[in-house]
Short mmCIF file of C-alpha atoms in Angstrom, two decimals:
data_model
loop_
_atom_site.label_atom_id
_atom_site.label_comp_id
_atom_site.label_asym_id
_atom_site.label_seq_id
_atom_site.Cartn_x
_atom_site.Cartn_y
_atom_site.Cartn_z
CA UNK O 1 80.48 107.11 73.71
CA UNK O 2 82.30 107.95 70.50
CA UNK O 3 80.45 111.25 70.32
CA UNK O 4 81.51 112.02 73.88
CA UNK O 5 85.12 111.28 73.02
CA UNK O 6 84.89 113.52 69.97
CA UNK O 7 83.32 116.29 72.03
CA UNK O 8 86.14 116.13 74.57
CA UNK O 9 88.71 116.10 71.79
CA UNK O 10 87.17 119.20 70.23
CA UNK O 11 87.09 120.95 73.59
CA UNK O 12 90.72 120.07 74.23
CA UNK O 13 92.02 121.20 70.87
CA UNK O 14 90.18 124.52 70.80
CA UNK O 15 91.51 127.56 72.57
CA UNK O 16 91.85 127.23 76.33
CA UNK O 17 91.76 123.47 76.23
CA UNK O 18 95.38 123.15 77.22
CA UNK O 19 96.11 120.55 74.57
CA UNK O 20 99.78 121.42 74.03
CA UNK O 21 100.55 122.05 77.68
CA UNK O 22 101.40 118.47 78.53
CA UNK O 23 103.73 118.25 75.55
CA UNK O 24 105.46 121.50 76.46
CA UNK O 25 105.83 120.31 80.04
CA UNK O 26 107.37 117.06 78.83
CA UNK O 27 109.83 119.02 76.70
CA UNK O 28 110.81 121.33 79.55
CA UNK O 29 111.19 118.46 82.02
CA UNK O 30 113.52 116.64 79.63
CA UNK O 31 115.51 119.82 78.95
CA UNK O 32 115.93 120.45 82.66
CA UNK O 33 117.42 117.03 83.38
CA UNK O 34 120.83 117.72 81.76
CA UNK O 35 121.04 120.99 83.70
CA UNK O 36 120.54 119.00 86.87
CA UNK O 37 122.85 116.06 86.28
CA UNK O 38 125.43 117.50 83.90
CA UNK O 39 125.91 117.09 80.17
CA UNK O 40 128.10 113.93 80.01
CA UNK O 41 126.48 111.78 77.37
CA UNK O 42 127.23 108.49 79.13
CA UNK O 43 125.47 109.50 82.30
CA UNK O 44 122.53 110.94 80.38
CA UNK O 45 122.22 107.73 78.37
CA UNK O 46 122.07 105.64 81.52
CA UNK O 47 119.28 107.66 83.12
CA UNK O 48 117.39 108.49 79.91
CA UNK O 49 114.86 105.60 80.02
CA UNK O 50 113.77 106.43 83.55
CA UNK O 51 113.74 110.18 83.02
CA UNK O 52 111.67 109.89 79.85
CA UNK O 53 109.14 107.73 81.62
CA UNK O 54 108.99 109.95 84.69
CA UNK O 55 108.63 113.01 82.46
CA UNK O 56 105.80 111.44 80.50
CA UNK O 57 104.11 110.40 83.74
CA UNK O 58 104.30 113.89 85.24
CA UNK O 59 103.09 115.45 81.99
CA UNK O 60 100.14 113.06 82.11
CA UNK O 61 99.47 114.00 85.73
CA UNK O 62 99.37 117.68 84.89
CA UNK O 63 96.18 117.49 82.88
CA UNK O 64 94.29 115.00 85.03
CA UNK O 65 92.25 117.46 87.02
CA UNK O 66 90.76 118.83 83.81
CA UNK O 67 89.12 115.48 83.03
CA UNK O 68 86.06 116.16 85.14
CA UNK O 69 86.63 119.58 86.68
CA UNK O 70 85.48 121.76 83.77
CA UNK O 71 82.45 119.57 83.17
CA UNK O 72 81.65 119.67 86.87
CA UNK O 73 81.86 123.46 87.00
CA UNK O 74 79.52 124.18 84.10
CA UNK O 75 77.11 121.43 85.12
CA UNK O 76 77.49 119.25 82.08
CA UNK O 77 78.75 116.42 84.28
CA UNK O 78 75.34 116.29 85.97
CA UNK O 79 73.68 116.16 82.57
CA UNK O 80 76.01 113.40 81.46
CA UNK O 81 75.32 111.49 84.66
CA UNK O 82 71.57 111.60 84.07
CA UNK O 83 71.96 110.68 80.40
CA UNK O 84 71.15 107.10 79.32
CA UNK O 85 74.86 106.42 78.95
CA UNK O 86 76.07 104.47 82.02
CA UNK O 87 78.65 106.20 84.19
CA UNK O 88 81.11 103.39 83.55
CA UNK O 89 81.05 104.19 79.84
CA UNK O 90 81.36 107.88 80.65
CA UNK O 91 84.52 107.20 82.66
CA UNK O 92 85.95 105.03 79.93
CA UNK O 93 85.32 107.59 77.20
CA UNK O 94 86.67 110.41 79.36
CA UNK O 95 89.91 108.52 79.88
CA UNK O 96 90.06 107.61 76.19
CA UNK O 97 89.80 111.30 75.34
CA UNK O 98 92.48 112.08 77.90
CA UNK O 99 94.75 109.47 76.41
CA UNK O 100 94.21 110.73 72.86
CA UNK O 101 95.11 114.27 73.93
CA UNK O 102 98.07 113.45 76.18
CA UNK O 103 99.29 109.84 76.13
CA UNK O 104 99.30 109.41 72.37
CA UNK O 105 101.10 112.67 71.51
CA UNK O 106 103.53 112.10 74.38
CA UNK O 107 104.43 108.69 72.99
CA UNK O 108 104.91 110.15 69.52
CA UNK O 109 107.21 113.00 70.55
CA UNK O 110 109.18 110.86 73.00
CA UNK O 111 111.80 109.76 70.41
CA UNK O 112 112.68 113.40 69.70
CA UNK O 113 113.23 114.08 73.37
CA UNK O 114 115.12 110.79 73.66
CA UNK O 115 117.55 112.29 71.17
CA UNK O 116 118.17 115.15 73.58
CA UNK O 117 118.85 112.73 76.41
CA UNK O 118 121.12 110.57 74.28
CA UNK O 119 119.09 107.37 74.61
CA UNK O 120 120.85 104.43 72.89
CA UNK O 121 119.36 104.00 69.45
CA UNK O 122 118.37 100.38 70.08
CA UNK O 123 115.76 101.53 72.60
CA UNK O 124 113.74 103.95 70.43
CA UNK O 125 111.25 101.36 69.28
CA UNK O 126 110.76 100.05 72.79
CA UNK O 127 110.32 103.57 74.14
CA UNK O 128 107.46 104.36 71.79
CA UNK O 129 105.95 100.91 72.20
CA UNK O 130 106.13 100.94 75.99
CA UNK O 131 104.65 104.43 76.17
CA UNK O 132 101.87 103.44 73.79
CA UNK O 133 101.11 100.38 75.90
CA UNK O 134 101.55 102.06 79.26
CA UNK O 135 99.99 105.52 78.94
CA UNK O 136 96.40 104.21 78.65
CA UNK O 137 96.88 102.82 82.16
CA UNK O 138 98.10 106.25 83.30
CA UNK O 139 95.00 107.89 81.84
CA UNK O 140 92.64 105.32 83.31
CA UNK O 141 94.17 105.43 86.80
CA UNK O 142 94.20 109.21 86.56
CA UNK O 143 90.52 109.23 85.67
CA UNK O 144 89.88 107.24 88.83
CA UNK O 145 91.81 109.83 90.84
CA UNK O 146 89.94 112.64 89.11
CA UNK O 147 86.58 111.05 89.85
CA UNK O 148 87.53 110.79 93.53
CA UNK O 149 88.43 114.47 93.75
CA UNK O 150 85.88 115.95 91.35
CA UNK O 151 83.84 117.92 93.86
CA UNK O 152 86.74 119.33 95.83
CA UNK O 153 87.83 122.91 95.61
CA UNK O 154 91.56 122.28 95.74
CA UNK O 155 91.59 118.85 94.23
CA UNK O 156 94.75 119.26 92.17
CA UNK O 157 97.37 118.59 94.83
CA UNK O 158 95.33 115.90 96.50
CA UNK O 159 94.84 114.27 93.11
CA UNK O 160 98.58 113.91 92.59
CA UNK O 161 99.04 112.56 96.10
CA UNK O 162 96.37 109.93 95.41
CA UNK O 163 97.42 109.03 91.91
CA UNK O 164 101.21 108.90 92.13
CA UNK O 165 101.41 105.80 94.36
CA UNK O 166 98.99 104.10 91.97
CA UNK O 167 101.35 104.87 89.10
CA UNK O 168 104.25 102.92 90.60
CA UNK O 169 103.76 99.55 88.85
CA UNK O 170 103.20 101.16 85.46
CA UNK O 171 106.32 103.25 85.82
CA UNK O 172 108.45 100.33 86.95
CA UNK O 173 107.45 98.07 84.08
CA UNK O 174 107.57 100.83 81.47
CA UNK O 175 110.98 102.15 82.45
CA UNK O 176 112.31 98.62 82.81
CA UNK O 177 111.20 97.75 79.28
CA UNK O 178 113.07 100.75 77.87
CA UNK O 179 116.22 100.31 79.92
CA UNK O 180 116.42 96.62 79.04
CA UNK O 181 116.17 97.50 75.38
CA UNK O 182 118.86 100.16 75.87
CA UNK O 183 121.12 97.53 77.42
CA UNK O 184 120.46 95.21 74.51
CA UNK O 185 118.46 92.64 76.46
CA UNK O 186 115.13 91.10 75.62
CA UNK O 187 112.25 93.10 77.04
CA UNK O 188 109.18 91.03 76.25
CA UNK O 189 108.47 90.27 79.92
CA UNK O 190 108.19 93.87 81.17
CA UNK O 191 106.15 94.80 78.10
CA UNK O 192 103.73 91.96 78.76
CA UNK O 193 103.46 92.95 82.42
CA UNK O 194 102.88 96.54 81.36
CA UNK O 195 100.11 95.38 79.04
CA UNK O 196 98.68 93.44 81.97
CA UNK O 197 98.53 96.59 84.11
CA UNK O 198 96.88 98.52 81.28
CA UNK O 199 94.31 95.90 80.39
CA UNK O 200 93.53 95.22 84.04
CA UNK O 201 92.99 98.93 84.73
CA UNK O 202 90.82 99.33 81.65
CA UNK O 203 88.70 96.36 82.69
CA UNK O 204 88.17 97.19 86.35
CA UNK O 205 88.72 100.89 87.00
CA UNK O 206 85.71 102.22 85.00
CA UNK O 207 83.49 100.57 87.61
CA UNK O 208 85.47 102.13 90.44
CA UNK O 209 85.28 105.51 88.69
CA UNK O 210 81.53 105.20 88.32
CA UNK O 211 81.11 104.38 92.02
CA UNK O 212 83.26 107.34 93.02
CA UNK O 213 81.33 109.65 90.68
CA UNK O 214 78.02 108.44 92.10
CA UNK O 215 79.31 109.19 95.57
CA UNK O 216 80.46 112.65 94.54
CA UNK O 217 77.38 113.67 92.59
CA UNK O 218 74.86 112.43 95.14
CA UNK G 1 74.88 87.13 119.23
CA UNK G 2 76.70 88.05 116.08
CA UNK G 3 79.38 90.46 115.03
CA UNK G 4 76.84 92.59 113.19
CA UNK G 5 75.30 93.71 116.47
CA UNK G 6 78.27 96.00 116.85
CA UNK G 7 77.21 97.85 113.74
CA UNK G 8 74.84 99.58 116.12
CA UNK G 9 76.87 102.49 117.52
CA UNK G 10 75.11 102.38 120.87
CA UNK G 11 75.91 98.71 121.34
CA UNK G 12 79.45 99.30 120.09
CA UNK G 13 80.00 102.15 122.52
CA UNK G 14 78.58 100.18 125.45
CA UNK G 15 80.78 97.15 124.82
CA UNK G 16 83.98 98.97 123.98
CA UNK G 17 83.54 101.21 127.00
CA UNK G 18 84.27 98.18 129.16
CA UNK G 19 86.95 96.78 126.80
CA UNK G 20 89.29 99.68 126.10
CA UNK G 21 90.77 100.08 129.57
CA UNK G 22 91.66 96.41 130.12
CA UNK G 23 93.02 96.17 126.58
CA UNK G 24 95.39 99.05 127.18
CA UNK G 25 96.48 97.44 130.44
CA UNK G 26 97.09 94.12 128.71
CA UNK G 27 98.99 95.81 125.88
CA UNK G 28 101.19 97.64 128.37
CA UNK G 29 101.82 94.39 130.20
CA UNK G 30 102.75 92.47 127.03
CA UNK G 31 104.86 95.28 125.61
CA UNK G 32 106.57 95.86 128.93
CA UNK G 33 107.39 92.18 129.32
CA UNK G 34 108.35 91.55 125.72
CA UNK G 35 110.47 94.65 125.27
CA UNK G 36 112.23 94.44 128.64
CA UNK G 37 112.92 90.79 128.03
CA UNK G 38 114.11 91.46 124.51
CA UNK G 39 116.20 94.53 125.32
CA UNK G 40 117.84 93.44 128.53
CA UNK G 41 117.65 89.67 129.03
CA UNK G 42 117.69 88.07 125.59
CA UNK G 43 121.18 87.11 124.42
CA UNK G 44 123.15 88.98 121.75
CA UNK G 45 123.17 87.56 118.27
CA UNK G 46 126.24 85.64 117.18
CA UNK G 47 126.94 87.94 114.26
CA UNK G 48 124.81 91.03 114.71
CA UNK G 49 125.69 91.62 118.32
CA UNK G 50 123.35 93.87 120.22
CA UNK G 51 121.69 95.38 117.14
CA UNK G 52 119.52 92.30 116.84
CA UNK G 53 117.41 93.69 119.67
CA UNK G 54 115.70 96.14 117.36
CA UNK G 55 113.83 93.16 115.94
CA UNK G 56 111.49 93.39 118.94
CA UNK G 57 110.23 96.71 117.64
CA UNK G 58 110.83 96.32 113.93
CA UNK G 59 109.08 93.04 113.19
CA UNK G 60 105.87 93.72 115.18
CA UNK G 61 105.48 97.24 113.80
CA UNK G 62 106.07 96.05 110.24
CA UNK G 63 103.51 93.30 110.69
CA UNK G 64 100.98 95.73 112.10
CA UNK G 65 101.64 98.24 109.30
CA UNK G 66 100.43 95.65 106.78
CA UNK G 67 97.70 94.22 108.96
CA UNK G 68 96.28 97.68 109.59
CA UNK G 69 95.84 98.18 105.87
CA UNK G 70 94.15 94.76 105.60
CA UNK G 71 91.83 95.70 108.45
CA UNK G 72 91.02 98.98 106.69
CA UNK G 73 90.32 97.05 103.49
CA UNK G 74 87.89 94.72 105.29
CA UNK G 75 86.20 97.63 107.05
CA UNK G 76 85.92 99.53 103.75
CA UNK G 77 84.36 96.52 102.04
CA UNK G 78 81.87 96.19 104.89
CA UNK G 79 80.99 99.86 104.49
CA UNK G 80 80.58 99.54 100.73
CA UNK G 81 78.45 96.41 100.96
CA UNK G 82 76.44 96.79 104.17
CA UNK G 83 76.85 100.49 104.89
CA UNK G 84 77.51 100.28 108.60
CA UNK G 85 78.80 103.63 109.78
CA UNK G 86 80.87 102.15 112.59
CA UNK G 87 82.82 100.19 110.01
CA UNK G 88 83.68 103.27 107.96
CA UNK G 89 84.69 105.14 111.10
CA UNK G 90 86.86 102.23 112.23
CA UNK G 91 88.71 102.34 108.91
CA UNK G 92 89.19 106.07 109.33
CA UNK G 93 90.39 105.57 112.90
CA UNK G 94 92.89 102.88 111.92
CA UNK G 95 94.73 104.90 109.27
CA UNK G 96 96.83 107.12 111.58
CA UNK G 97 97.75 104.06 113.66
CA UNK G 98 98.88 102.37 110.46
CA UNK G 99 100.97 105.39 109.50
CA UNK G 100 102.63 105.36 112.90
CA UNK G 101 103.40 101.66 112.55
CA UNK G 102 104.80 102.12 109.04
CA UNK G 103 106.97 105.00 110.15
CA UNK G 104 108.20 103.02 113.12
CA UNK G 105 109.09 100.07 110.92
CA UNK G 106 110.92 102.33 108.46
CA UNK G 107 112.73 104.19 111.23
CA UNK G 108 113.85 101.13 113.20
CA UNK G 109 114.87 99.52 109.91
CA UNK G 110 117.02 102.53 109.07
CA UNK G 111 118.60 102.53 112.52
CA UNK G 112 119.40 98.85 112.15
CA UNK G 113 120.51 99.14 108.53
CA UNK G 114 123.11 101.81 109.25
CA UNK G 115 125.51 99.54 111.20
CA UNK G 116 124.54 96.33 109.40
CA UNK G 117 124.28 97.28 105.74
CA UNK G 118 126.30 100.47 106.03
CA UNK G 119 123.50 102.74 104.83
CA UNK G 120 120.33 104.24 106.24
CA UNK G 121 118.32 103.51 103.16
CA UNK G 122 118.55 101.00 100.32
CA UNK G 123 116.15 100.73 97.40
CA UNK G 124 115.41 97.18 98.35
CA UNK G 125 112.02 95.70 97.38
CA UNK G 126 110.76 95.38 100.93
CA UNK G 127 111.87 98.84 101.96
CA UNK G 128 110.48 100.35 98.80
CA UNK G 129 107.12 98.68 99.14
CA UNK G 130 106.89 99.98 102.69
CA UNK G 131 107.58 103.47 101.46
CA UNK G 132 104.83 103.03 98.87
CA UNK G 133 102.49 101.76 101.58
CA UNK G 134 103.31 104.89 103.56
CA UNK G 135 102.33 107.04 100.55
CA UNK G 136 99.06 105.13 100.25
CA UNK G 137 98.29 105.86 103.90
CA UNK G 138 99.03 109.55 103.36
CA UNK G 139 96.74 109.74 100.34
CA UNK G 140 93.98 107.90 102.19
CA UNK G 141 94.11 110.26 105.16
CA UNK G 142 94.34 113.32 102.93
CA UNK G 143 91.20 112.25 101.10
CA UNK G 144 89.33 111.71 104.39
CA UNK G 145 90.24 115.15 105.61
CA UNK G 146 89.38 117.01 102.44
CA UNK G 147 85.84 115.78 101.76
CA UNK G 148 83.23 117.55 103.86
CA UNK G 149 80.21 115.28 103.66
CA UNK G 150 81.06 112.31 105.91
CA UNK G 151 79.13 109.72 103.88
CA UNK G 152 80.71 110.83 100.62
CA UNK G 153 84.10 110.81 102.30
CA UNK G 154 83.51 107.26 103.52
CA UNK G 155 82.46 106.17 100.03
CA UNK G 156 85.43 107.73 98.31
CA UNK G 157 88.04 106.57 100.81
CA UNK G 158 86.64 103.06 100.74
CA UNK G 159 86.94 103.00 96.97
CA UNK G 160 90.48 104.33 97.26
CA UNK G 161 91.31 101.68 99.83
CA UNK G 162 90.01 98.86 97.64
CA UNK G 163 91.70 100.08 94.46
CA UNK G 164 94.81 101.02 96.41
CA UNK G 165 95.07 97.52 97.86
CA UNK G 166 95.19 96.02 94.40
CA UNK G 167 97.84 98.47 93.29
CA UNK G 168 99.82 98.13 96.51
CA UNK G 169 99.95 94.39 95.97
CA UNK G 170 100.95 94.93 92.36
CA UNK G 171 103.68 97.35 93.43
CA UNK G 172 104.90 94.85 95.99
CA UNK G 173 105.68 92.38 93.21
CA UNK G 174 106.67 95.00 90.67
CA UNK G 175 109.49 96.28 92.89
CA UNK G 176 110.71 92.70 93.26
CA UNK G 177 111.13 92.72 89.54
CA UNK G 178 112.91 96.03 89.55
CA UNK G 179 115.58 95.54 92.16
CA UNK G 180 117.43 92.75 93.89
CA UNK G 181 116.72 92.28 97.56
CA UNK G 182 119.08 93.03 100.40
CA UNK G 183 116.55 92.49 103.17
CA UNK G 184 116.57 89.05 104.75
CA UNK G 185 113.61 86.74 104.24
CA UNK G 186 110.82 86.61 106.81
CA UNK G 187 112.11 85.15 110.04
CA UNK G 188 108.68 84.18 111.27
CA UNK G 189 106.09 82.10 109.56
CA UNK G 190 103.24 79.94 110.70
CA UNK G 191 103.88 76.98 108.43
CA UNK G 192 107.42 76.26 109.54
CA UNK G 193 108.32 74.00 112.42
CA UNK G 194 111.26 75.97 113.64
CA UNK G 195 111.62 79.70 113.09
CA UNK G 196 114.46 80.80 115.26
CA UNK G 197 115.87 79.75 118.55
CA UNK G 198 113.50 80.08 121.47
CA UNK G 199 115.44 82.69 123.40
CA UNK G 200 114.84 85.18 120.56
CA UNK G 201 111.46 83.85 119.58
CA UNK G 202 109.63 84.02 122.90
CA UNK G 203 110.18 87.73 123.65
CA UNK G 204 109.39 88.48 120.01
CA UNK G 205 106.06 86.67 120.20
CA UNK G 206 105.20 88.49 123.43
CA UNK G 207 105.96 91.87 121.91
CA UNK G 208 104.01 91.00 118.75
CA UNK G 209 101.05 90.16 120.98
CA UNK G 210 101.57 93.48 122.73
CA UNK G 211 101.55 95.36 119.43
CA UNK G 212 98.39 93.58 118.26
CA UNK G 213 96.54 94.37 121.47
CA UNK G 214 97.81 97.93 121.46
CA UNK G 215 96.56 98.30 117.90
CA UNK G 216 93.10 96.96 118.80
CA UNK G 217 92.90 99.22 121.84
CA UNK G 218 94.00 102.30 119.88
CA UNK G 219 91.58 101.62 117.04
CA UNK G 220 88.69 101.08 119.43
CA UNK G 221 89.53 104.26 121.31
CA UNK G 222 89.83 106.27 118.12
CA UNK G 223 86.62 104.80 116.72
CA UNK G 224 84.81 105.78 119.90
CA UNK G 225 86.22 109.24 119.48
CA UNK G 226 85.01 109.40 115.87
CA UNK G 227 81.53 108.23 116.91
CA UNK G 228 81.40 110.94 119.58
CA UNK G 229 82.54 113.53 117.02
CA UNK G 230 79.80 112.36 114.70
CA UNK G 231 77.25 112.76 117.48
CA UNK G 232 78.51 116.25 118.25
CA UNK G 233 78.17 117.11 114.59
CA UNK G 234 74.62 115.80 114.51
CA UNK G 235 73.75 117.86 117.60
CA UNK G 236 75.28 120.98 116.09
CA UNK G 237 73.32 120.52 112.89
CA UNK G 238 70.13 120.07 114.90
CA UNK G 239 70.81 123.29 116.82
CA UNK G 240 71.30 125.22 113.63
CA UNK G 241 68.11 124.15 111.87
CA UNK G 242 65.42 126.23 113.70
#
């Protein structure tokens, strides 16, 4: 499993892996927001928590179809499926690799972009924390979506249609945690609920992914 | 005599052939009675005036929007566990009906909300969760239509339906957390002695019955259609082989 994660990491970081794309997309999305809503700092501050979360979510979505697609095209997914490693573990390590290449860097650069959007300084810690807690759920749910659409020719659009409704609870709890911190309120409850979504997805969705992959590779 | 006999398509077709017509008739009767009664003979509400009449469309369609998803969930589970093709096709057949019901509930709600709340749309938990349900239906149908192999499609959509149900439920409570409600609480429930006064309640129950029967009739008809399509496909494949 660890070797699989490392292999995916190497593939992502090398040329053509699209490692920085999600980060660049996140940056552009956050830069576009002030153009859309105007540069008043008060208004930006009030929408910053939500916009940062939505931006991170869309950046995450962007790279989902690469989770299985490249492996499916060159046939290595078939090899991995026949390997002694169970498909559940394959799904889990794929989503771990996805998280390490998108969710983790997104959480780490988020404070810099929060500066652009004038997020109140009290919320920086919560922003990073909530993204760190919440993005694994995004990766795991996205892996499920990717395993549903792996064999399809134009899976990308369908993938976002399938995955976005599934992202709703994560987004609500994550953005709520940040905006409560920005308003100076306690935000333990949304963070705990966010952790619940993440842990629940990590526990259950690998099995769903494996079933979907079996259906697709049959 | 058990329910599982109808997993045999031939038996299913033979039985539903006799059922569909009468069911449509019954649905038309119930809907005609309930809606005419509700629209023309039931009294106006004390505060809402005539707009209360939309309840006879709104409540039944909203109920059926949720119940359709539950039916699809059960059918998907049956497909995943026992692999009866009729069950998978029934789930496929129910989805467009569910979308229609969801849209109708959203639309009648908007029409009612404009005079009552002063806006077509509010980000209220109930409204929002219905919108999310609508998105789930869209994704489900899109997945069905984009996978070519029917068995794979049934597998994948069933998985989506099961996982989606969990997340739809989670979203239902998550949006509660996120916004305060404007929508009134449920006006019907089985465990209360008195729901509302009889002159509103009776036509409502009749139109709910009409919607339920209409739903069953539509799903049976569409499932029959899917089974026939499947047979046509099988025949075409057989023609092509030699």
